[in-house]
Amino acid sequence: MIIGQLRRRRGRAMALAAGILVAATSFTLLTSTVHTSQASTVGTVRKNARSAYDVLVRPPNSQTDVERRSGLVAPNFLSGTFGGITMEQYRRIQRMSGVDVAAPVANIGYLMVHNTVSVDVSRFLDSKATRQILRLAPTLTAGLNTYRAADQYVYLTRSPLTSGKHDVFESDTLEKGAIDKGTRQYVMNGKYNVCFYFNGDKTEKTRWNLELPMMESIIAEDLSDRSAFDPDLHSRMNCQSGQGKATIDIPVAYPVLLSAVDPRAEDRLVGLRRTVTSGRMLTEQDKPQVVPPSKNPNGQRETFVPVVLSSRPLTAGKISATVERLDTGDPAKLPSRLGNPTAAGFVKNLRGTPVGRVAVDLSQGYEKAVPTYGVDATNYWTVGPVTYRRTSGGDLAVQPQPPQKPGLWVTNLNQQPVADVPEENTGPQYRKVTSHASTFCSGLGVCEKLDYGRLPNPLFHVVGRFDTGRLPGFSPLTEAPLETYQPPKVTGADEATRTALNDTSLRPDRNLGGYLTPPPTMLTTMDSITALTKSRRTPNLQDRSPVSAIRLRVAGVTGVDAASRARVNAVAGKIRTACPELQVDVTVGSSPTLQTIALSTKAHVTERWVSKGVALRILKAVDTKSAILFTLVLVVCALFLGQAALASVRSRRTEIGTLRCVGWSGAEVLRLVLGELAVIGLAAGAVGALLAYVLGRLLGQPDAGAKSLLVLPVALLLATAAGLIPAWLATRLGPMQAVRPPVTAVRRARPVHSVAGLALLNLLRMRGRTLLGAAGLALGVAAFTVLLALTLAFQGEVAGSLLGNAVVAQARTADYLSVALSLVLGAAGAVDVLVLSQRERAADLAVLRATGWTDRELALLTLYEGIGLALLGGLSGAALGLAAVMVLGQGVLHGHLLAITGAALLATLAATALVSAALTVPIRKLSQIAPAHLLAAD
């Protein structure tokens, strides 16, 4: 009986089989895609969840308001933190159970490393001149700013430059030249000292303020009334002898941040030992060494602190300069004009002719800087943190600071200006800079009087150089905030800023008060802290609380699983209990998130701040989203098949009534309907398994073969489950009720004046059929709206951090496939109901044709009914979907209300267009059958 029914009604069986095929295959493939996407997402999160350390401990009140409110940690914050954690607190944390590595960082301060940058100007020389001077007019570009630097000079003579001595003064730039009557008194051993006065004495003063000339002296001139930014102090004359070869050495200074670390802990945490480029790395045995006068070449008692220095400056800057050839007049008179106190004024007033341009990178000087004993700690400087405020647009703006005070750049010895202060310190200020002058008791061993109880200023012993570029990398998706040895990544946020940066990243410059400051580039041991901090004249926070931060790696942590999270939280809890005043941040599972920073009204940059707990939020959101997607896809597929089965049973109403009249029981009718559906489901499942395998391979799904085998049982289960309610309803009809055609009760007749009016009347007359057709589309659009809202909410919750963006990119395909399938299946269900409805009403259409209706009018009637049905279902589904989203929570709609509402309305229009297009097939077939045949069949 079942086989016979399927043969006689092949069209209906094939249509139902196609529906089962689409639903089962789509459900299997989509749920497989969702599962694969979930597994891939979880794998990505777990792979990238752990960075260098799990817990960050900072001093009290180190968390800014912006960090506290947003759950973020500012990058490069360590450069603005100098002390705040005591050594006792550090040791207490280090001894806690569960702590695998406790790596402290104690920032001491920024010191200046001095050297020169060499510029070859040989190609600009006058090959015929016996004596000549070239002027270099440099401009320094650093980040977003440019600065006019001091002019530099080279004096090239073909005469030899010799050495000589006068009393205790020695010089190696003596040149024989024509003796000028007015400068005869400055001649030394018959020669002029052509470089001393320009480089060593620009004051043009007389000796003891008398009418006696100032002669060469080992005592430096008094510059206490001059600013450290005075261009004259940075301007130098390079005196050279030769022909065709000349260089200009530009004096430069590089700020290096000196920090104390535990070498063993640092190596275990980040692999610091691998970064050595020369010499050796620090060890736990490295401590300050006191050298007695008998063993010191200087004949004094001095303390040497072991340090390692970065081989790269980690600051950026470029010098571009115009080269001028100066009109010096008579070359024979040049030695006398350069060898007297008026030399600086004479050279600066010479007219020059531009002959070319040169450019050099500032890093050139640093690479060859610093001998073994070559870093001075007479002064060092500390800087404060950057202060932010939220703008009305939600971005961050930096609070500017006042210009640096001149007293910052004065030594403690005779109030002389610090040499070669970088020009960038005259630029915009975003940090407060503090100078820390050393005691006056260097070389004495014991400090007395004003410095009583303090320690002498130590010297540095550079035991090795290291390159932070050799550090083993951690996942860029989960960089922890304390990139101790790397500057933060900052890029232009708008076209104007990117153009100003020449499409490069913004890097730290030599401005201590600048937005970006260089991270630690000189390291010493924790045992050296006291020798440095207690050698300052004025006690400060570093004396009693020198540690700036502690980074902890927790034992037994492998990622963000429950056990690992419990271990990290346990250690963080212990620290909060033992040291409640300290700031404790759990950084495991953190990820950078992009923040737009306004440095000024014209400069906006994008910076990677660190969002805490990203990995855990992602895992929770992925689990919730996947469960909802699976449930909704299952419901939509089941409802689609239920509609198709119900419409199929409804179309066989007369046939079922006939069977009941001839004696079939309700149970037999139930078995007949379910049996047909099961056979159709098996056939559709077999074809669907093959189709799913092909599609799975094309989509790149793993185990496509095994997953395609699930289509057959899924098809059988869906077909049987979908047919239960329609089959049960068929058994509830009495024999005569089933045979009698369904008609509505007689009501007051209303005139119809148009085809659209008749279509509306038909929809109202057959309410059950209309609701059945609209229900499928309503459910599809509602499911579409809910799925889209949840997908956007998931992306909004997870996206923003680099790890979250990667997860969203991976999951986007599966999410939107789910959304699209819900709409397609809903529309397909409505089309199926409409097609069966048109077959059921074939006799009605035949009567209309027999009374004179044209094919065009009949087609419009059917089309208008379909449009009305689709609009009813679509708009109802949109309203239902938005209501469901509101029930799920306002947070789901936050920021997406207009987008979701618009998408729901567009889905309604798309479904209407799909229904209208699908109706062209049954309309064309019905128009080809003669009215007499249709009436006879009825």
PDB file of N, CA and C in Angstrom, residues 10-80:
ATOM      1  N   ARG A  10       3.844  10.451  -7.221  1.00  0.00           N
ATOM      2  CA  ARG A  10       5.288  10.657  -7.286  1.00  0.00           C
ATOM      3  C   ARG A  10       5.675  12.124  -7.061  1.00  0.00           C
ATOM      4  N   GLY A  11       4.868  13.029  -7.607  1.00  0.00           N
ATOM      5  CA  GLY A  11       5.210  14.453  -7.462  1.00  0.00           C
ATOM      6  C   GLY A  11       5.237  14.890  -6.014  1.00  0.00           C
ATOM      7  N   ARG A  12       4.147  14.475  -5.289  1.00  0.00           N
ATOM      8  CA  ARG A  12       4.089  14.859  -3.888  1.00  0.00           C
ATOM      9  C   ARG A  12       5.222  14.217  -3.095  1.00  0.00           C
ATOM     10  N   ALA A  13       5.508  12.948  -3.381  1.00  0.00           N
ATOM     11  CA  ALA A  13       6.562  12.234  -2.667  1.00  0.00           C
ATOM     12  C   ALA A  13       7.940  12.860  -2.930  1.00  0.00           C
ATOM     13  N   MET A  14       8.163  13.222  -4.213  1.00  0.00           N
ATOM     14  CA  MET A  14       9.461  13.813  -4.552  1.00  0.00           C
ATOM     15  C   MET A  14       9.614  15.190  -3.908  1.00  0.00           C
ATOM     16  N   ALA A  15       8.529  15.963  -3.861  1.00  0.00           N
ATOM     17  CA  ALA A  15       8.601  17.278  -3.213  1.00  0.00           C
ATOM     18  C   ALA A  15       8.917  17.138  -1.730  1.00  0.00           C
ATOM     19  N   LEU A  16       8.221  16.182  -1.077  1.00  0.00           N
ATOM     20  CA  LEU A  16       8.482  15.968   0.338  1.00  0.00           C
ATOM     21  C   LEU A  16       9.890  15.432   0.562  1.00  0.00           C
ATOM     22  N   ALA A  17      10.336  14.550  -0.329  1.00  0.00           N
ATOM     23  CA  ALA A  17      11.703  14.010  -0.226  1.00  0.00           C
ATOM     24  C   ALA A  17      12.732  15.120  -0.383  1.00  0.00           C
ATOM     25  N   ALA A  18      12.451  16.041  -1.325  1.00  0.00           N
ATOM     26  CA  ALA A  18      13.388  17.154  -1.507  1.00  0.00           C
ATOM     27  C   ALA A  18      13.472  18.006  -0.248  1.00  0.00           C
ATOM     28  N   GLY A  19      12.313  18.224   0.386  1.00  0.00           N
ATOM     29  CA  GLY A  19      12.327  18.993   1.632  1.00  0.00           C
ATOM     30  C   GLY A  19      13.118  18.296   2.717  1.00  0.00           C
ATOM     31  N   ILE A  20      12.894  16.993   2.866  1.00  0.00           N
ATOM     32  CA  ILE A  20      13.647  16.235   3.869  1.00  0.00           C
ATOM     33  C   ILE A  20      15.129  16.253   3.546  1.00  0.00           C
ATOM     34  N   LEU A  21      15.457  16.110   2.251  1.00  0.00           N
ATOM     35  CA  LEU A  21      16.850  16.112   1.818  1.00  0.00           C
ATOM     36  C   LEU A  21      17.522  17.434   2.201  1.00  0.00           C
ATOM     37  N   VAL A  22      16.857  18.545   1.873  1.00  0.00           N
ATOM     38  CA  VAL A  22      17.436  19.851   2.186  1.00  0.00           C
ATOM     39  C   VAL A  22      17.589  20.040   3.694  1.00  0.00           C
ATOM     40  N   ALA A  23      16.527  19.701   4.447  1.00  0.00           N
ATOM     41  CA  ALA A  23      16.563  19.915   5.894  1.00  0.00           C
ATOM     42  C   ALA A  23      17.616  19.047   6.567  1.00  0.00           C
ATOM     43  N   ALA A  24      17.634  17.757   6.228  1.00  0.00           N
ATOM     44  CA  ALA A  24      18.574  16.847   6.885  1.00  0.00           C
ATOM     45  C   ALA A  24      20.011  17.175   6.536  1.00  0.00           C
ATOM     46  N   THR A  25      20.255  17.412   5.234  1.00  0.00           N
ATOM     47  CA  THR A  25      21.627  17.729   4.811  1.00  0.00           C
ATOM     48  C   THR A  25      22.089  19.043   5.419  1.00  0.00           C
ATOM     49  N   SER A  26      21.221  20.046   5.372  1.00  0.00           N
ATOM     50  CA  SER A  26      21.585  21.350   5.927  1.00  0.00           C
ATOM     51  C   SER A  26      21.838  21.248   7.424  1.00  0.00           C
ATOM     52  N   PHE A  27      20.957  20.539   8.114  1.00  0.00           N
ATOM     53  CA  PHE A  27      21.120  20.414   9.560  1.00  0.00           C
ATOM     54  C   PHE A  27      22.441  19.729   9.902  1.00  0.00           C
ATOM     55  N   THR A  28      22.729  18.633   9.206  1.00  0.00           N
ATOM     56  CA  THR A  28      23.967  17.890   9.502  1.00  0.00           C
ATOM     57  C   THR A  28      25.198  18.716   9.193  1.00  0.00           C
ATOM     58  N   LEU A  29      25.212  19.332   8.006  1.00  0.00           N
ATOM     59  CA  LEU A  29      26.374  20.120   7.624  1.00  0.00           C
ATOM     60  C   LEU A  29      26.547  21.341   8.531  1.00  0.00           C
ATOM     61  N   LEU A  30      25.436  21.995   8.830  1.00  0.00           N
ATOM     62  CA  LEU A  30      25.532  23.211   9.612  1.00  0.00           C
ATOM     63  C   LEU A  30      25.944  22.942  11.057  1.00  0.00           C
ATOM     64  N   THR A  31      25.331  21.935  11.654  1.00  0.00           N
ATOM     65  CA  THR A  31      25.730  21.609  13.026  1.00  0.00           C
ATOM     66  C   THR A  31      27.176  21.134  13.066  1.00  0.00           C
ATOM     67  N   SER A  32      27.593  20.436  12.017  1.00  0.00           N
ATOM     68  CA  SER A  32      28.991  20.028  11.937  1.00  0.00           C
ATOM     69  C   SER A  32      29.900  21.244  11.812  1.00  0.00           C
ATOM     70  N   THR A  33      29.462  22.231  10.977  1.00  0.00           N
ATOM     71  CA  THR A  33      30.247  23.450  10.825  1.00  0.00           C
ATOM     72  C   THR A  33      30.327  24.221  12.136  1.00  0.00           C
ATOM     73  N   VAL A  34      29.188  24.311  12.830  1.00  0.00           N
ATOM     74  CA  VAL A  34      29.172  25.007  14.122  1.00  0.00           C
ATOM     75  C   VAL A  34      30.100  24.311  15.113  1.00  0.00           C
ATOM     76  N   HIS A  35      30.033  22.967  15.134  1.00  0.00           N
ATOM     77  CA  HIS A  35      30.890  22.212  16.056  1.00  0.00           C
ATOM     78  C   HIS A  35      32.362  22.405  15.690  1.00  0.00           C
ATOM     79  N   THR A  36      32.669  22.338  14.386  1.00  0.00           N
ATOM     80  CA  THR A  36      34.053  22.532  13.956  1.00  0.00           C
ATOM     81  C   THR A  36      34.533  23.932  14.287  1.00  0.00           C
ATOM     82  N   SER A  37      33.657  24.920  14.037  1.00  0.00           N
ATOM     83  CA  SER A  37      34.015  26.306  14.358  1.00  0.00           C
ATOM     84  C   SER A  37      34.254  26.469  15.849  1.00  0.00           C
ATOM     85  N   GLN A  38      33.391  25.837  16.658  1.00  0.00           N
ATOM     86  CA  GLN A  38      33.569  25.930  18.109  1.00  0.00           C
ATOM     87  C   GLN A  38      34.883  25.299  18.544  1.00  0.00           C
ATOM     88  N   ALA A  39      35.178  24.123  17.984  1.00  0.00           N
ATOM     89  CA  ALA A  39      36.433  23.455  18.348  1.00  0.00           C
ATOM     90  C   ALA A  39      37.638  24.282  17.921  1.00  0.00           C
ATOM     91  N   SER A  40      37.548  24.877  16.712  1.00  0.00           N
ATOM     92  CA  SER A  40      38.646  25.711  16.235  1.00  0.00           C
ATOM     93  C   SER A  40      38.818  26.940  17.117  1.00  0.00           C
ATOM     94  N   THR A  41      37.697  27.549  17.506  1.00  0.00           N
ATOM     95  CA  THR A  41      37.756  28.731  18.361  1.00  0.00           C
ATOM     96  C   THR A  41      38.365  28.396  19.714  1.00  0.00           C
ATOM     97  N   VAL A  42      37.884  27.325  20.317  1.00  0.00           N
ATOM     98  CA  VAL A  42      38.410  26.922  21.623  1.00  0.00           C
ATOM     99  C   VAL A  42      39.903  26.603  21.509  1.00  0.00           C
ATOM    100  N   GLY A  43      40.283  25.935  20.415  1.00  0.00           N
ATOM    101  CA  GLY A  43      41.692  25.627  20.222  1.00  0.00           C
ATOM    102  C   GLY A  43      42.538  26.888  20.095  1.00  0.00           C
ATOM    103  N   THR A  44      42.031  27.866  19.343  1.00  0.00           N
ATOM    104  CA  THR A  44      42.752  29.130  19.192  1.00  0.00           C
ATOM    105  C   THR A  44      42.914  29.835  20.528  1.00  0.00           C
ATOM    106  N   VAL A  45      41.840  29.857  21.307  1.00  0.00           N
ATOM    107  CA  VAL A  45      41.892  30.527  22.607  1.00  0.00           C
ATOM    108  C   VAL A  45      42.883  29.831  23.530  1.00  0.00           C
ATOM    109  N   ARG A  46      42.800  28.521  23.608  1.00  0.00           N
ATOM    110  CA  ARG A  46      43.697  27.791  24.518  1.00  0.00           C
ATOM    111  C   ARG A  46      45.150  27.887  24.080  1.00  0.00           C
ATOM    112  N   LYS A  47      45.369  27.915  22.779  1.00  0.00           N
ATOM    113  CA  LYS A  47      46.738  28.007  22.272  1.00  0.00           C
ATOM    114  C   LYS A  47      47.360  29.354  22.599  1.00  0.00           C
ATOM    115  N   ASN A  48      46.538  30.408  22.601  1.00  0.00           N
ATOM    116  CA  ASN A  48      47.056  31.766  22.772  1.00  0.00           C
ATOM    117  C   ASN A  48      46.702  32.385  24.115  1.00  0.00           C
ATOM    118  N   ALA A  49      46.201  31.570  25.036  1.00  0.00           N
ATOM    119  CA  ALA A  49      45.682  32.133  26.279  1.00  0.00           C
ATOM    120  C   ALA A  49      46.778  32.538  27.252  1.00  0.00           C
ATOM    121  N   ARG A  50      47.952  31.953  27.143  1.00  0.00           N
ATOM    122  CA  ARG A  50      48.969  32.220  28.152  1.00  0.00           C
ATOM    123  C   ARG A  50      50.115  33.035  27.576  1.00  0.00           C
ATOM    124  N   SER A  51      50.494  34.071  28.285  1.00  0.00           N
ATOM    125  CA  SER A  51      51.617  34.905  27.883  1.00  0.00           C
ATOM    126  C   SER A  51      52.790  34.627  28.806  1.00  0.00           C
ATOM    127  N   ALA A  52      53.674  35.605  28.950  1.00  0.00           N
ATOM    128  CA  ALA A  52      54.890  35.370  29.726  1.00  0.00           C
ATOM    129  C   ALA A  52      54.598  35.123  31.199  1.00  0.00           C
ATOM    130  N   TYR A  53      53.531  35.726  31.721  1.00  0.00           N
ATOM    131  CA  TYR A  53      53.246  35.577  33.142  1.00  0.00           C
ATOM    132  C   TYR A  53      51.746  35.588  33.361  1.00  0.00           C
ATOM    133  N   ASP A  54      51.339  35.164  34.544  1.00  0.00           N
ATOM    134  CA  ASP A  54      49.917  34.967  34.844  1.00  0.00           C
ATOM    135  C   ASP A  54      49.339  36.033  35.764  1.00  0.00           C
ATOM    136  N   VAL A  55      50.171  36.605  36.618  1.00  0.00           N
ATOM    137  CA  VAL A  55      49.712  37.612  37.584  1.00  0.00           C
ATOM    138  C   VAL A  55      50.699  38.766  37.578  1.00  0.00           C
ATOM    139  N   LEU A  56      50.160  39.975  37.594  1.00  0.00           N
ATOM    140  CA  LEU A  56      50.979  41.182  37.653  1.00  0.00           C
ATOM    141  C   LEU A  56      50.681  41.909  38.957  1.00  0.00           C
ATOM    142  N   VAL A  57      51.721  42.176  39.729  1.00  0.00           N
ATOM    143  CA  VAL A  57      51.581  42.890  41.005  1.00  0.00           C
ATOM    144  C   VAL A  57      52.220  44.263  40.841  1.00  0.00           C
ATOM    145  N   ARG A  58      51.443  45.300  41.152  1.00  0.00           N
ATOM    146  CA  ARG A  58      51.919  46.672  41.015  1.00  0.00           C
ATOM    147  C   ARG A  58      51.788  47.414  42.340  1.00  0.00           C
ATOM    148  N   PRO A  59      52.439  48.561  42.434  1.00  0.00           N
ATOM    149  CA  PRO A  59      52.401  49.321  43.697  1.00  0.00           C
ATOM    150  C   PRO A  59      51.001  49.850  44.000  1.00  0.00           C
ATOM    151  N   PRO A  60      50.784  50.322  45.208  1.00  0.00           N
ATOM    152  CA  PRO A  60      49.481  50.909  45.557  1.00  0.00           C
ATOM    153  C   PRO A  60      49.165  52.103  44.671  1.00  0.00           C
ATOM    154  N   ASN A  61      47.893  52.256  44.351  1.00  0.00           N
ATOM    155  CA  ASN A  61      47.390  53.400  43.582  1.00  0.00           C
ATOM    156  C   ASN A  61      48.018  53.516  42.190  1.00  0.00           C
ATOM    157  N   SER A  62      48.552  52.403  41.688  1.00  0.00           N
ATOM    158  CA  SER A  62      49.156  52.450  40.351  1.00  0.00           C
ATOM    159  C   SER A  62      48.123  52.253  39.248  1.00  0.00           C
ATOM    160  N   GLN A  63      46.939  51.777  39.601  1.00  0.00           N
ATOM    161  CA  GLN A  63      45.884  51.586  38.612  1.00  0.00           C
ATOM    162  C   GLN A  63      45.154  52.908  38.398  1.00  0.00           C
ATOM    163  N   THR A  64      45.138  53.368  37.169  1.00  0.00           N
ATOM    164  CA  THR A  64      44.489  54.639  36.862  1.00  0.00           C
ATOM    165  C   THR A  64      42.972  54.461  36.821  1.00  0.00           C
ATOM    166  N   ASP A  65      42.254  55.580  36.834  1.00  0.00           N
ATOM    167  CA  ASP A  65      40.794  55.535  36.757  1.00  0.00           C
ATOM    168  C   ASP A  65      40.342  54.890  35.459  1.00  0.00           C
ATOM    169  N   VAL A  66      41.043  55.175  34.375  1.00  0.00           N
ATOM    170  CA  VAL A  66      40.679  54.593  33.074  1.00  0.00           C
ATOM    171  C   VAL A  66      40.836  53.081  33.117  1.00  0.00           C
ATOM    172  N   GLU A  67      41.920  52.605  33.692  1.00  0.00           N
ATOM    173  CA  GLU A  67      42.133  51.170  33.791  1.00  0.00           C
ATOM    174  C   GLU A  67      41.074  50.521  34.666  1.00  0.00           C
ATOM    175  N   ARG A  68      40.759  51.178  35.773  1.00  0.00           N
ATOM    176  CA  ARG A  68      39.807  50.607  36.723  1.00  0.00           C
ATOM    177  C   ARG A  68      38.417  50.504  36.107  1.00  0.00           C
ATOM    178  N   ARG A  69      38.000  51.501  35.365  1.00  0.00           N
ATOM    179  CA  ARG A  69      36.652  51.515  34.806  1.00  0.00           C
ATOM    180  C   ARG A  69      36.512  50.627  33.582  1.00  0.00           C
ATOM    181  N   SER A  70      37.566  50.480  32.828  1.00  0.00           N
ATOM    182  CA  SER A  70      37.479  49.747  31.561  1.00  0.00           C
ATOM    183  C   SER A  70      38.013  48.327  31.643  1.00  0.00           C
ATOM    184  N   GLY A  71      38.652  47.953  32.760  1.00  0.00           N
ATOM    185  CA  GLY A  71      39.229  46.619  32.861  1.00  0.00           C
ATOM    186  C   GLY A  71      40.453  46.427  31.984  1.00  0.00           C
ATOM    187  N   LEU A  72      41.137  47.528  31.667  1.00  0.00           N
ATOM    188  CA  LEU A  72      42.311  47.474  30.803  1.00  0.00           C
ATOM    189  C   LEU A  72      43.572  47.773  31.598  1.00  0.00           C
ATOM    190  N   VAL A  73      44.697  47.404  31.011  1.00  0.00           N
ATOM    191  CA  VAL A  73      46.006  47.760  31.566  1.00  0.00           C
ATOM    192  C   VAL A  73      46.749  48.522  30.487  1.00  0.00           C
ATOM    193  N   ALA A  74      47.243  49.715  30.829  1.00  0.00           N
ATOM    194  CA  ALA A  74      47.930  50.554  29.854  1.00  0.00           C
ATOM    195  C   ALA A  74      49.270  49.927  29.470  1.00  0.00           C
ATOM    196  N   PRO A  75      49.648  50.003  28.213  1.00  0.00           N
ATOM    197  CA  PRO A  75      50.953  49.480  27.799  1.00  0.00           C
ATOM    198  C   PRO A  75      52.063  50.423  28.263  1.00  0.00           C
ATOM    199  N   ASN A  76      53.249  49.874  28.412  1.00  0.00           N
ATOM    200  CA  ASN A  76      54.418  50.682  28.754  1.00  0.00           C
ATOM    201  C   ASN A  76      54.252  51.447  30.064  1.00  0.00           C
ATOM    202  N   PHE A  77      53.277  50.972  30.903  1.00  0.00           N
ATOM    203  CA  PHE A  77      53.059  51.672  32.172  1.00  0.00           C
ATOM    204  C   PHE A  77      54.277  51.584  33.074  1.00  0.00           C
ATOM    205  N   LEU A  78      55.093  50.568  32.897  1.00  0.00           N
ATOM    206  CA  LEU A  78      56.243  50.381  33.777  1.00  0.00           C
ATOM    207  C   LEU A  78      57.200  51.563  33.706  1.00  0.00           C
ATOM    208  N   SER A  79      57.267  52.214  32.531  1.00  0.00           N
ATOM    209  CA  SER A  79      58.203  53.333  32.393  1.00  0.00           C
ATOM    210  C   SER A  79      57.830  54.505  33.282  1.00  0.00           C
ATOM    211  N   GLY A  80      56.604  54.546  33.792  1.00  0.00           N
ATOM    212  CA  GLY A  80      56.202  55.624  34.680  1.00  0.00           C
ATOM    213  C   GLY A  80      56.097  55.201  36.129  1.00  0.00           C
TER     214      GLY A  80
END
